[in-house]
Coordinates of C-alpha atoms in Angstrom, one line a residue:
M156 CA -25.9 -20.0 -13.8
P157 CA -24.0 -23.2 -14.6
E158 CA -23.0 -25.2 -11.4
V159 CA -19.5 -26.6 -11.0
I160 CA -19.1 -30.0 -9.0
R161 CA -15.7 -31.0 -8.0
S162 CA -14.8 -34.0 -6.2
V163 CA -12.7 -33.4 -2.9
E164 CA -11.5 -35.4 0.0
T165 CA -11.4 -32.9 2.8
V166 CA -12.7 -29.4 3.7
G167 CA -9.3 -28.1 3.2
E168 CA -9.1 -29.3 -0.4
A169 CA -12.7 -27.8 -1.0
I170 CA -11.5 -24.4 0.4
L171 CA -8.5 -24.6 -2.3
E172 CA -10.9 -25.3 -5.0
M173 CA -13.2 -22.6 -4.2
L174 CA -10.2 -20.1 -4.0
Q175 CA -9.2 -21.2 -7.4
L176 CA -12.7 -21.0 -8.8
R177 CA -12.9 -17.4 -7.5
G178 CA -9.8 -16.2 -9.2
V179 CA -7.1 -16.5 -6.7
D180 CA -3.9 -17.4 -8.5
T181 CA -1.5 -17.2 -5.5
V182 CA -1.8 -18.3 -1.9
I183 CA 0.8 -16.5 0.1
G184 CA 2.2 -17.6 3.6
G185 CA 1.8 -21.2 3.4
A186 CA -1.5 -23.2 3.9
P187 CA -3.6 -25.0 6.6
T188 CA -2.7 -28.7 7.1
S189 CA -5.3 -30.0 4.9
M190 CA -4.7 -27.3 2.2
I191 CA -1.0 -28.5 2.0
E192 CA -2.4 -32.1 1.6
A193 CA -4.5 -30.8 -1.4
F194 CA -1.5 -29.1 -3.0
A195 CA 0.4 -32.4 -2.7
K196 CA -2.5 -34.2 -4.4
Y197 CA -2.7 -31.8 -7.3
R198 CA 1.0 -32.0 -7.7
A199 CA 1.0 -35.7 -7.9
Q200 CA -1.9 -35.7 -10.3
G201 CA -0.7 -32.8 -12.4
K202 CA -3.8 -30.7 -11.6
P203 CA -3.8 -26.9 -11.9
A204 CA -3.5 -25.1 -8.5
P205 CA -2.9 -21.6 -7.4
R206 CA 0.9 -20.6 -6.9
A207 CA 1.9 -21.4 -3.3
I208 CA 4.4 -19.0 -1.9
L209 CA 6.0 -19.9 1.5
T210 CA 6.8 -17.1 3.7
P211 CA 9.2 -17.6 6.7
H212 CA 7.1 -14.8 8.5
E213 CA 3.4 -13.8 8.5
Q214 CA 4.1 -10.1 8.2
T215 CA 5.8 -10.6 4.9
A216 CA 2.8 -12.7 3.7
V217 CA 0.3 -10.0 4.5
A218 CA 2.6 -7.4 2.9
M219 CA 3.1 -9.3 -0.3
A220 CA -0.7 -9.8 -0.6
H221 CA -1.0 -6.0 -0.2
G222 CA 1.5 -5.3 -3.0
Y223 CA -0.1 -8.0 -5.2
F224 CA -3.5 -6.2 -5.0
A225 CA -1.8 -2.8 -5.7
A226 CA -0.2 -4.1 -8.8
T227 CA -3.1 -6.0 -10.2
G228 CA -6.4 -5.0 -8.6
R229 CA -7.1 -8.6 -7.7
P230 CA -7.4 -9.9 -4.2
Q231 CA -5.3 -12.9 -3.2
A232 CA -5.4 -15.4 -0.2
V233 CA -3.1 -15.1 2.8
Y234 CA -2.6 -17.9 5.3
L235 CA -1.7 -17.0 8.9
Y236 CA -0.8 -19.8 11.6
S237 CA -3.2 -19.7 14.5
T238 CA -3.1 -17.0 17.1
V239 CA 0.7 -16.4 17.1
G240 CA 0.7 -16.1 13.3
T241 CA -2.2 -13.8 13.4
A242 CA -0.4 -11.6 15.9
N243 CA 2.7 -11.7 13.7
G244 CA 0.5 -10.4 10.7
V245 CA -1.6 -7.7 12.6
G246 CA 0.6 -4.8 11.5
G247 CA 0.3 -5.6 7.9
I248 CA -3.4 -6.1 8.4
I249 CA -3.8 -2.6 9.9
N250 CA -1.9 -1.2 6.9
A251 CA -4.3 -3.0 4.6
A252 CA -7.3 -1.9 6.5
R253 CA -6.4 1.9 6.4
A254 CA -5.3 1.6 2.8
R255 CA -8.5 -0.1 1.8
V256 CA -6.7 -3.2 0.3
P257 CA -8.8 -6.4 0.1
M258 CA -7.3 -9.8 0.9
V259 CA -9.0 -12.9 2.2
I260 CA -7.0 -14.0 5.3
L261 CA -7.3 -17.7 6.3
S262 CA -6.0 -18.6 9.7
A263 CA -5.5 -22.1 11.2
R264 CA -7.1 -22.3 14.6
S265 CA -6.5 -25.1 17.3
P266 CA -8.8 -28.1 16.7
I267 CA -12.0 -28.4 18.6
A268 CA -11.7 -32.1 19.2
E269 CA -9.4 -33.8 21.7
Q270 CA -10.5 -37.4 21.4
R271 CA -8.7 -40.1 19.6
G272 CA -10.0 -41.3 16.2
V273 CA -10.9 -37.7 15.0
A274 CA -8.8 -36.5 12.0
G275 CA -7.0 -33.4 12.9
A276 CA -7.7 -33.7 16.6
R277 CA -5.3 -32.1 19.2
D278 CA -2.1 -33.9 19.3
I279 CA 0.6 -31.5 20.2
H280 CA 1.1 -29.3 23.3
V281 CA 0.7 -25.8 21.5
Q282 CA -2.9 -26.7 20.4
W283 CA -4.1 -26.2 24.0
S284 CA -1.9 -23.1 24.8
Q285 CA -2.4 -21.3 21.4
E286 CA -6.1 -21.4 21.7
S287 CA -7.9 -18.2 22.6
Y288 CA -11.4 -17.4 23.5
D289 CA -11.9 -15.2 20.5
Q290 CA -8.9 -15.5 18.0
A291 CA -10.5 -13.1 15.6
A292 CA -10.7 -10.4 18.2
M293 CA -7.1 -9.5 17.7
V294 CA -7.9 -8.1 14.3
R295 CA -11.8 -7.4 14.3
E296 CA -11.2 -3.6 14.6
Y297 CA -9.3 -3.8 11.4
V298 CA -11.1 -6.4 9.3
K299 CA -14.4 -5.8 7.5
W300 CA -15.8 -9.1 8.4
D301 CA -14.6 -12.4 10.1
Y302 CA -15.9 -15.9 10.4
E303 CA -15.1 -19.3 11.5
I304 CA -15.9 -22.2 9.3
R305 CA -17.3 -25.0 11.6
R306 CA -19.2 -27.2 8.8
A307 CA -18.3 -28.8 5.5
D308 CA -21.4 -27.5 3.8
Q309 CA -20.6 -24.0 4.6
V310 CA -17.4 -23.7 2.5
A311 CA -18.6 -22.4 -0.8
D312 CA -20.9 -19.8 1.0
V313 CA -18.2 -18.5 3.3
I314 CA -15.6 -18.1 0.5
D315 CA -18.1 -16.2 -1.7
R316 CA -19.1 -14.1 1.3
A317 CA -15.4 -13.3 2.0
F318 CA -14.7 -12.0 -1.4
E319 CA -18.0 -10.2 -1.6
V320 CA -17.3 -8.3 1.7
A321 CA -13.7 -7.8 0.8
M322 CA -14.4 -6.2 -2.6
A323 CA -17.4 -4.1 -1.6
E324 CA -16.6 -0.4 -1.1
P325 CA -14.8 0.7 0.9
Q326 CA -12.7 -2.3 0.2
G327 CA -10.6 -4.2 2.9
P328 CA -9.3 -7.4 4.5
V329 CA -11.5 -10.0 5.7
Y330 CA -10.6 -12.9 8.2
I331 CA -11.6 -16.6 8.2
S332 CA -10.4 -18.9 10.9
I333 CA -10.7 -22.8 10.5
P334 CA -10.0 -25.3 13.2
R335 CA -7.6 -28.1 12.1
D336 CA -10.2 -30.8 12.6
V337 CA -12.7 -29.1 10.5
Q338 CA -10.1 -28.7 7.8
A339 CA -9.3 -32.4 7.8
A340 CA -13.1 -33.4 8.0
A341 CA -14.0 -35.8 5.0
M342 CA -16.1 -34.3 2.1
D343 CA -16.9 -35.8 -1.1
E344 CA -17.7 -32.8 -3.3
I345 CA -17.8 -29.2 -3.4
R346 CA -20.7 -27.5 -5.4
A347 CA -20.8 -23.7 -6.5
S348 CA -21.7 -21.5 -9.3
A349 CA -19.1 -21.4 -12.1
A350 CA -18.9 -17.7 -11.8
S351 CA -19.4 -15.8 -8.6
R352 CA -23.0 -14.2 -8.1
R353 CA -21.9 -11.8 -5.5
I354 CA -21.0 -9.0 -8.0
T355 CA -19.8 -5.8 -6.1
D356 CA -18.2 -4.0 -9.2
A357 CA -20.5 -1.0 -9.8
R358 CA -19.8 2.7 -9.9
M359 CA -21.1 4.9 -7.1
M360 CA -22.2 8.1 -8.5
P361 CA -22.6 11.2 -6.3
D362 CA -25.8 13.1 -5.8
P363 CA -26.1 15.4 -8.8
A364 CA -27.5 18.4 -6.6
R365 CA -24.1 18.0 -4.6
L366 CA -22.2 17.9 -8.0
D367 CA -24.0 21.2 -9.0
E368 CA -23.0 22.7 -5.6
A369 CA -19.4 21.8 -6.3
A370 CA -19.3 23.0 -9.6
D371 CA -20.6 26.4 -8.6
L372 CA -18.0 26.7 -5.9
L373 CA -15.2 25.7 -8.4
A374 CA -16.4 28.0 -11.2
S375 CA -16.5 31.2 -8.9
A376 CA -13.2 30.4 -7.1
E377 CA -10.3 32.7 -7.3
N378 CA -7.9 30.4 -5.8
P379 CA -9.1 26.7 -5.9
V380 CA -6.7 23.9 -5.1
I381 CA -7.3 20.2 -5.4
V382 CA -5.7 17.7 -2.7
T383 CA -5.6 14.0 -3.1
S384 CA -3.7 10.9 -1.6
E385 CA -5.2 7.7 -3.0
L386 CA -7.2 8.7 -6.2
G387 CA -4.5 6.9 -8.2
K388 CA -5.7 3.6 -7.0
S389 CA -7.9 3.8 -10.0
A390 CA -6.2 4.5 -13.2
A391 CA -9.4 5.9 -14.7
G392 CA -9.7 8.2 -11.8
R393 CA -6.3 9.5 -12.2
A394 CA -6.9 10.2 -15.9
A395 CA -10.3 12.1 -15.1
L396 CA -8.4 14.2 -12.7
A397 CA -5.9 15.2 -15.4
R398 CA -9.1 16.0 -17.7
L399 CA -10.5 18.2 -15.0
C400 CA -7.3 20.1 -14.6
D401 CA -7.4 20.7 -18.4
V402 CA -10.8 22.2 -18.1
G403 CA -10.2 24.4 -15.2
G404 CA -6.5 24.8 -14.8
F405 CA -6.9 23.7 -11.2
G406 CA -3.7 23.0 -9.3
V407 CA -3.1 19.7 -7.6
L408 CA -1.3 19.0 -4.5
E409 CA -0.6 15.2 -3.5
A410 CA -0.7 14.8 0.4
S411 CA 1.4 11.9 1.6
P412 CA 0.5 10.1 -1.8
V413 CA 0.0 6.1 -1.7
Y414 CA -0.3 6.0 -5.5
S415 CA 0.6 8.3 -8.5
N416 CA -2.4 10.4 -8.6
L417 CA -1.5 13.0 -11.3
D418 CA 1.3 12.7 -13.9
P419 CA 4.1 14.7 -12.4
E420 CA 4.8 16.3 -15.7
H421 CA 1.2 17.8 -15.9
P422 CA 1.6 21.6 -15.7
C423 CA -1.1 21.7 -12.9
H424 CA 0.8 19.5 -10.5
L425 CA 1.8 21.7 -7.7
G426 CA 3.9 19.1 -5.8
Y427 CA 3.7 17.2 -2.6
I428 CA 2.7 17.5 1.1
F429 CA 4.4 15.6 3.6
A430 CA 4.9 15.8 7.4
S431 CA 7.6 18.4 7.2
Q432 CA 6.3 20.4 4.2
V433 CA 3.5 22.8 3.9
S434 CA 2.0 24.6 0.8
P435 CA 1.1 28.2 0.4
D436 CA -1.6 27.1 -1.9
L437 CA -3.6 26.0 1.0
E438 CA -3.1 29.0 3.1
K439 CA -4.6 31.3 0.4
A440 CA -7.2 28.9 -0.9
D441 CA -10.8 30.0 -1.3
V442 CA -12.0 26.5 -2.3
I443 CA -10.2 23.2 -1.4
F444 CA -11.3 20.1 -3.3
V445 CA -10.3 16.9 -1.4
I446 CA -10.4 13.8 -3.4
E447 CA -9.7 10.4 -1.6
S448 CA -7.4 11.9 1.2
D449 CA -7.8 11.0 4.6
V450 CA -5.5 13.7 5.9
P451 CA -5.4 16.5 3.3
W452 CA -3.4 18.9 5.4
F453 CA -1.7 19.1 8.9
T454 CA -3.9 21.4 10.9
A455 CA -1.0 22.0 13.4
R456 CA 1.2 23.3 10.4
V457 CA -1.1 24.9 8.0
T458 CA -3.7 27.7 8.6
V459 CA -6.6 27.2 6.1
P460 CA -8.8 30.2 6.0
D461 CA -12.0 29.8 7.8
S462 CA -13.6 31.3 4.9
A463 CA -12.3 28.6 2.6
K464 CA -15.0 26.2 1.4
V465 CA -14.3 22.4 1.3
I466 CA -15.4 19.9 -1.1
Q467 CA -14.7 16.3 -0.1
L468 CA -15.0 13.4 -2.6
G469 CA -14.6 9.7 -1.9
I470 CA -16.3 6.3 -1.3
D471 CA -16.3 7.4 2.2
P472 CA -15.2 10.9 2.3
F473 CA -15.8 11.1 6.2
Y474 CA -13.4 8.2 6.8
Q475 CA -15.8 6.9 9.6
R476 CA -13.4 4.1 10.5
L477 CA -10.9 6.7 11.9
P478 CA -11.8 7.3 15.6
M479 CA -11.2 11.2 15.1
R480 CA -10.8 13.4 12.0
G481 CA -11.6 17.1 12.3
F482 CA -11.5 18.4 8.6
P483 CA -14.5 20.3 7.5
C484 CA -16.7 19.3 4.7
D485 CA -19.2 21.9 3.1
V486 CA -20.1 19.7 0.1
P487 CA -19.9 16.0 0.2
L488 CA -19.5 14.0 -3.0
I489 CA -19.9 10.3 -2.0
G490 CA -18.9 7.9 -4.7
H491 CA -16.3 6.9 -7.0
A492 CA -13.9 9.7 -8.2
E493 CA -14.0 8.9 -12.0
P494 CA -17.9 9.7 -12.5
A495 CA -17.7 12.6 -10.2
L496 CA -14.7 14.1 -11.9
E497 CA -16.4 13.4 -15.3
G498 CA -19.6 15.0 -14.0
L499 CA -17.8 18.2 -12.7
G500 CA -15.9 18.4 -15.9
A501 CA -19.0 18.6 -18.0
R502 CA -20.6 21.0 -15.7
L503 CA -17.6 23.3 -15.8
E504 CA -16.3 23.1 -19.3
S505 CA -18.6 26.2 -20.4
R506 CA -18.2 27.9 -17.1
I507 CA -14.4 28.4 -16.9
P508 CA -13.3 31.0 -19.4
A509 CA -10.4 29.8 -21.6
D510 CA -8.3 32.8 -20.8
L511 CA -8.6 32.1 -17.0
R512 CA -7.8 28.5 -17.5
D513 CA -4.7 29.3 -19.6
R514 CA -3.5 31.9 -17.1
R515 CA -3.7 29.5 -14.3
I516 CA -1.9 26.8 -16.2
A517 CA 0.7 29.2 -17.4
A518 CA 1.2 30.3 -13.8
H519 CA 1.5 26.7 -12.4
R520 CA 4.0 25.8 -15.2
S521 CA 6.3 28.8 -14.5
R522 CA 6.1 28.2 -10.7
R523 CA 7.0 24.6 -11.4
Q524 CA 9.9 25.5 -13.7
D525 CA 11.5 27.8 -11.1
Q526 CA 11.3 25.1 -8.5
Q527 CA 12.6 22.5 -10.7
A528 CA 15.6 24.8 -11.5
Q529 CA 16.2 25.4 -7.8
L530 CA 16.0 21.7 -7.1
R531 CA 18.5 20.9 -9.9
D532 CA 20.9 23.3 -8.3
A533 CA 20.6 21.9 -5.0
I534 CA 21.2 18.2 -6.3
A535 CA 24.2 19.7 -8.2
R536 CA 25.7 21.4 -4.9
E537 CA 24.9 18.2 -2.8
G538 CA 26.6 16.0 -5.4
Q539 CA 29.8 17.7 -4.6
L540 CA 29.8 17.0 -0.8
S541 CA 31.8 14.3 0.9
E542 CA 28.7 12.5 2.2
I543 CA 25.6 11.1 0.5
T544 CA 22.6 13.4 1.2
P545 CA 19.2 12.1 0.8
L546 CA 18.7 14.6 -2.1
W547 CA 21.7 13.2 -4.0
A548 CA 20.7 9.6 -3.2
N549 CA 17.1 10.3 -4.7
H550 CA 18.8 11.7 -7.8
C551 CA 20.8 8.7 -8.4
I552 CA 17.9 6.4 -8.0
S553 CA 15.9 8.7 -10.5
R554 CA 18.6 7.9 -13.1
L555 CA 17.5 4.2 -13.0
L556 CA 14.0 4.6 -13.9
D557 CA 12.4 3.8 -17.2
N558 CA 9.0 3.1 -18.5
D559 CA 8.9 -0.6 -17.1
T560 CA 9.9 0.5 -13.6
I561 CA 7.8 0.3 -10.6
V562 CA 8.8 2.0 -7.4
V563 CA 7.7 0.6 -3.9
N564 CA 8.6 3.0 -1.3
E565 CA 8.4 3.1 2.5
Y566 CA 9.3 6.7 3.5
P567 CA 12.5 7.9 2.0
I568 CA 11.7 8.8 -1.5
D569 CA 11.5 12.3 -2.6
L570 CA 8.9 12.3 -5.3
R571 CA 10.0 15.6 -6.7
I572 CA 13.0 13.8 -8.0
V573 CA 12.0 10.1 -8.2
Q574 CA 8.9 11.0 -10.2
P575 CA 6.4 8.2 -10.8
G576 CA 5.2 8.4 -14.4
A577 CA 2.3 6.2 -15.7
A578 CA -0.6 5.0 -13.3
G579 CA 0.6 2.0 -11.3
S580 CA 4.3 3.1 -11.4
Y581 CA 4.5 4.0 -7.6
F582 CA 3.1 2.5 -4.5
G583 CA 3.7 4.1 -1.2
P584 CA 3.0 2.9 2.4
S585 CA -0.4 3.0 4.0
H586 CA -1.0 6.0 6.3
A587 CA -1.4 3.6 9.2
G588 CA 2.5 3.5 9.3
G589 CA 2.9 -0.2 10.2
L590 CA 6.6 -0.2 9.7
G591 CA 8.0 -3.2 7.6
W592 CA 5.6 -3.2 4.8
G593 CA 7.9 -2.1 1.8
F594 CA 10.1 -5.0 1.1
G595 CA 7.3 -7.5 1.3
A596 CA 5.0 -5.4 -0.8
A597 CA 7.6 -5.0 -3.4
L598 CA 7.8 -8.8 -3.5
G599 CA 4.0 -9.0 -4.0
V600 CA 4.3 -6.5 -6.9
K601 CA 7.1 -8.5 -8.5
A602 CA 5.3 -11.8 -8.2
A603 CA 2.3 -10.2 -9.8
R604 CA 4.3 -8.3 -12.4
P605 CA 7.4 -10.3 -13.2
D606 CA 7.8 -8.2 -16.5
K607 CA 8.5 -5.1 -14.5
T608 CA 11.7 -3.8 -13.0
V609 CA 10.7 -3.3 -9.2
I610 CA 12.8 -0.9 -7.2
C611 CA 12.0 -0.9 -3.3
T612 CA 13.2 2.0 -1.4
L613 CA 13.4 1.8 2.5
G614 CA 14.8 3.5 5.5
D615 CA 17.0 1.5 7.8
G616 CA 14.2 1.5 10.5
S617 CA 11.8 0.1 7.9
Y618 CA 14.3 -2.5 6.8
Y619 CA 14.7 -3.8 10.2
Y620 CA 10.9 -4.1 10.7
C621 CA 10.4 -6.0 7.6
V622 CA 12.0 -9.2 8.7
P623 CA 14.8 -9.0 6.3
A624 CA 15.8 -12.7 6.4
S625 CA 12.2 -13.6 5.6
C626 CA 12.1 -11.3 2.4
H627 CA 15.5 -12.2 1.2
Q628 CA 14.8 -15.8 1.4
I629 CA 11.5 -15.3 -0.6
A630 CA 13.3 -13.1 -3.2
A631 CA 15.8 -16.1 -3.8
A632 CA 13.5 -19.1 -3.5
E633 CA 10.7 -17.6 -5.6
D634 CA 12.8 -16.2 -8.2
L635 CA 11.8 -12.6 -7.7
P636 CA 14.8 -10.3 -8.6
M637 CA 14.3 -6.8 -7.7
L638 CA 16.6 -4.0 -6.2
V639 CA 16.3 -2.8 -2.6
V640 CA 17.8 0.5 -1.8
V641 CA 18.3 1.2 2.0
F642 CA 18.8 4.8 3.0
N643 CA 20.9 4.1 6.2
N644 CA 21.2 7.1 8.5
G645 CA 21.8 4.9 11.5
G646 CA 18.7 5.7 13.4
W647 CA 15.1 6.9 13.8
N648 CA 15.6 10.3 12.0
E649 CA 11.6 10.9 11.9
V650 CA 11.5 10.3 15.8
R651 CA 14.3 12.8 16.1
K652 CA 12.6 15.3 14.1
S653 CA 9.3 14.7 15.9
V654 CA 10.9 15.3 19.2
V655 CA 12.5 18.6 18.1
S656 CA 9.2 19.7 16.4
T657 CA 7.3 19.1 19.6
H658 CA 10.0 20.6 22.0
P659 CA 11.6 23.2 19.6
Q660 CA 13.4 24.8 22.6
G661 CA 13.7 21.7 24.8
W662 CA 16.7 19.6 26.0
A663 CA 16.8 17.4 23.1
S664 CA 16.9 20.2 20.6
K665 CA 20.0 21.5 22.2
A666 CA 21.8 17.9 22.7
N667 CA 24.4 16.9 20.5
E668 CA 22.6 13.7 20.0
V669 CA 18.9 13.2 20.7
P670 CA 18.5 10.1 23.1
L671 CA 16.9 7.0 21.7
T672 CA 17.2 7.9 18.2
R673 CA 20.5 6.4 17.1
F674 CA 21.0 2.7 16.6
G675 CA 24.7 2.9 17.7
V676 CA 26.1 0.3 15.2
R677 CA 26.5 0.5 11.4
A678 CA 24.6 -2.6 10.1
G679 CA 26.1 -4.5 7.0
F680 CA 22.6 -5.0 5.4
E681 CA 24.2 -5.9 2.1
K682 CA 25.6 -9.1 3.9
I683 CA 22.1 -10.3 4.5
A684 CA 21.3 -10.1 0.9
E685 CA 24.7 -12.0 0.0
A686 CA 23.6 -14.7 2.5
F687 CA 20.6 -15.6 0.2
G688 CA 22.7 -15.4 -3.0
G689 CA 21.8 -11.8 -3.8
F690 CA 24.0 -9.0 -4.9
G691 CA 25.1 -6.8 -2.1
A692 CA 26.9 -3.4 -1.8
V693 CA 27.6 -0.5 0.4
V694 CA 28.2 3.0 -0.5
E695 CA 29.6 6.1 1.3
D696 CA 31.0 8.1 -1.4
P697 CA 28.7 10.2 -3.6
A698 CA 30.6 9.5 -6.7
E699 CA 30.3 6.0 -6.3
L700 CA 26.6 5.8 -5.8
L701 CA 25.2 5.9 -9.2
P702 CA 27.9 3.3 -10.6
T703 CA 27.0 1.0 -7.6
L704 CA 23.1 1.2 -8.3
E705 CA 23.8 0.6 -12.0
A706 CA 25.8 -2.6 -11.2
A707 CA 23.1 -3.7 -8.8
L708 CA 20.5 -3.4 -11.3
R709 CA 22.5 -5.2 -13.9
A710 CA 22.6 -8.2 -11.4
V711 CA 18.8 -7.9 -11.2
K712 CA 18.2 -7.7 -14.9
D713 CA 21.0 -9.8 -16.4
E714 CA 21.7 -12.4 -13.7
G715 CA 18.1 -12.8 -12.2
R716 CA 19.3 -12.0 -8.6
H717 CA 17.8 -9.7 -6.2
A718 CA 20.2 -7.0 -5.1
L719 CA 20.5 -4.7 -2.0
V720 CA 22.4 -1.5 -1.9
N721 CA 23.1 -0.1 1.7
V722 CA 23.5 3.6 1.2
V723 CA 25.1 5.5 4.1
V724 CA 23.3 8.8 4.2
S725 CA 23.9 12.0 6.3
V726 CA 21.1 12.7 8.9

């Protein structure tokens, strides 16, 4: 393998060279001190360097890296400042960990040296106060690997190890701390293989005997149902699921989907399971095929027959990093979904009678058509009300979509209405629920896919958490025009529903207003967008919503500005 030798001046510059060599095209958040020096050097000399996106807050940086990977499948580098910056980014790191999103997190650390004459030695007050006994301990439960660079000759191996661990299945974030004086240490050259020799990209194949077991169960099932949440991370896996449905007529439920897992127009698409929704398909199922889903149903809401056999397919179908998970698994299929689904399809093609398959598909299609007709009627009724309902807001957003649209959603979207089309056209939040992910993730998607129209949908609570000024600043400074739609119901509606669900006959359920769930003021979110040169509007009249959204989208597409529409919705 050819070796690359590059002249450098410091460890910080060597790190930047290695990141670029390993395919990082964007460093998000900022950079350690000596990497900033390297960026300045490259700019002065006209040398190519990764795009540097400065974020005013670390939570935004981690969310952007999350969105960038979701849109491209390529991990990027994130910079966090010391202990306090790491603390700001922890929520995003938890999201990435639970969503199995790889990224290389670089964090400054207080210098080791205190004495005069050492480049980068401690020279400001915080470098004593910010130091911790174990800086990575804050994130160790949620990163796959952490390490601290202490020597110049480690740089190439540490960066290669970081990408190796981040990209190996199950994928996830990794964390590298770098003391400032180590960053600033003199270094003459960096040596590394031209292409990485830490290859992790390989299809994991399930045990053929287990595939036979799964095929036997699916072939003999009377009421089989498939449940998935994150299969759509792989476009090939999504396509393989559609082919399996064509073979067996199996109905598919998406459980709190993070991606678009099956074309919603496919006749076997049965709909979605969210916290407030259940499906009769699970309650009558005799075989449940779970594919890449950490929580395929809610045991407190759904009674799955004890006699139902459960097949679980995934890279880690047991989700071993979750402290507790009580779902049964009668047949484990450990590996990538695409080859497993291909193997099952081949085994089932001659075992599912054509008339049975056709009857199933016809029944799914008929039920779906009835549901869509009922939904259209409900939308038409709610469009005549004096207040904007979530259903009507979703309908209006759906009118904006085309083949070049990507929707990034943090909780309010109704996927029955705002239907994602192609693979990669929808990204939802990590099931960890670290609020404040959506806006930053949408910025990352837009940075990665500037050719796409990005629409970000948020609840007002999510918007508060996303550090709005940070996100609006980046949208303006980095030329990332996109549309943000905030469903503003003036409080924590999910908290209200949770209280009432937990205590259905309790005091809160009888109160005119559930305590600690209303914000008490109507915020002018649109003014924050305007403060950063964006388009801002607030809407309360249902008849004005679609025209306002269309005007906002024109500002995005024709004027190159980001836009925010503050939609006042009923609870």
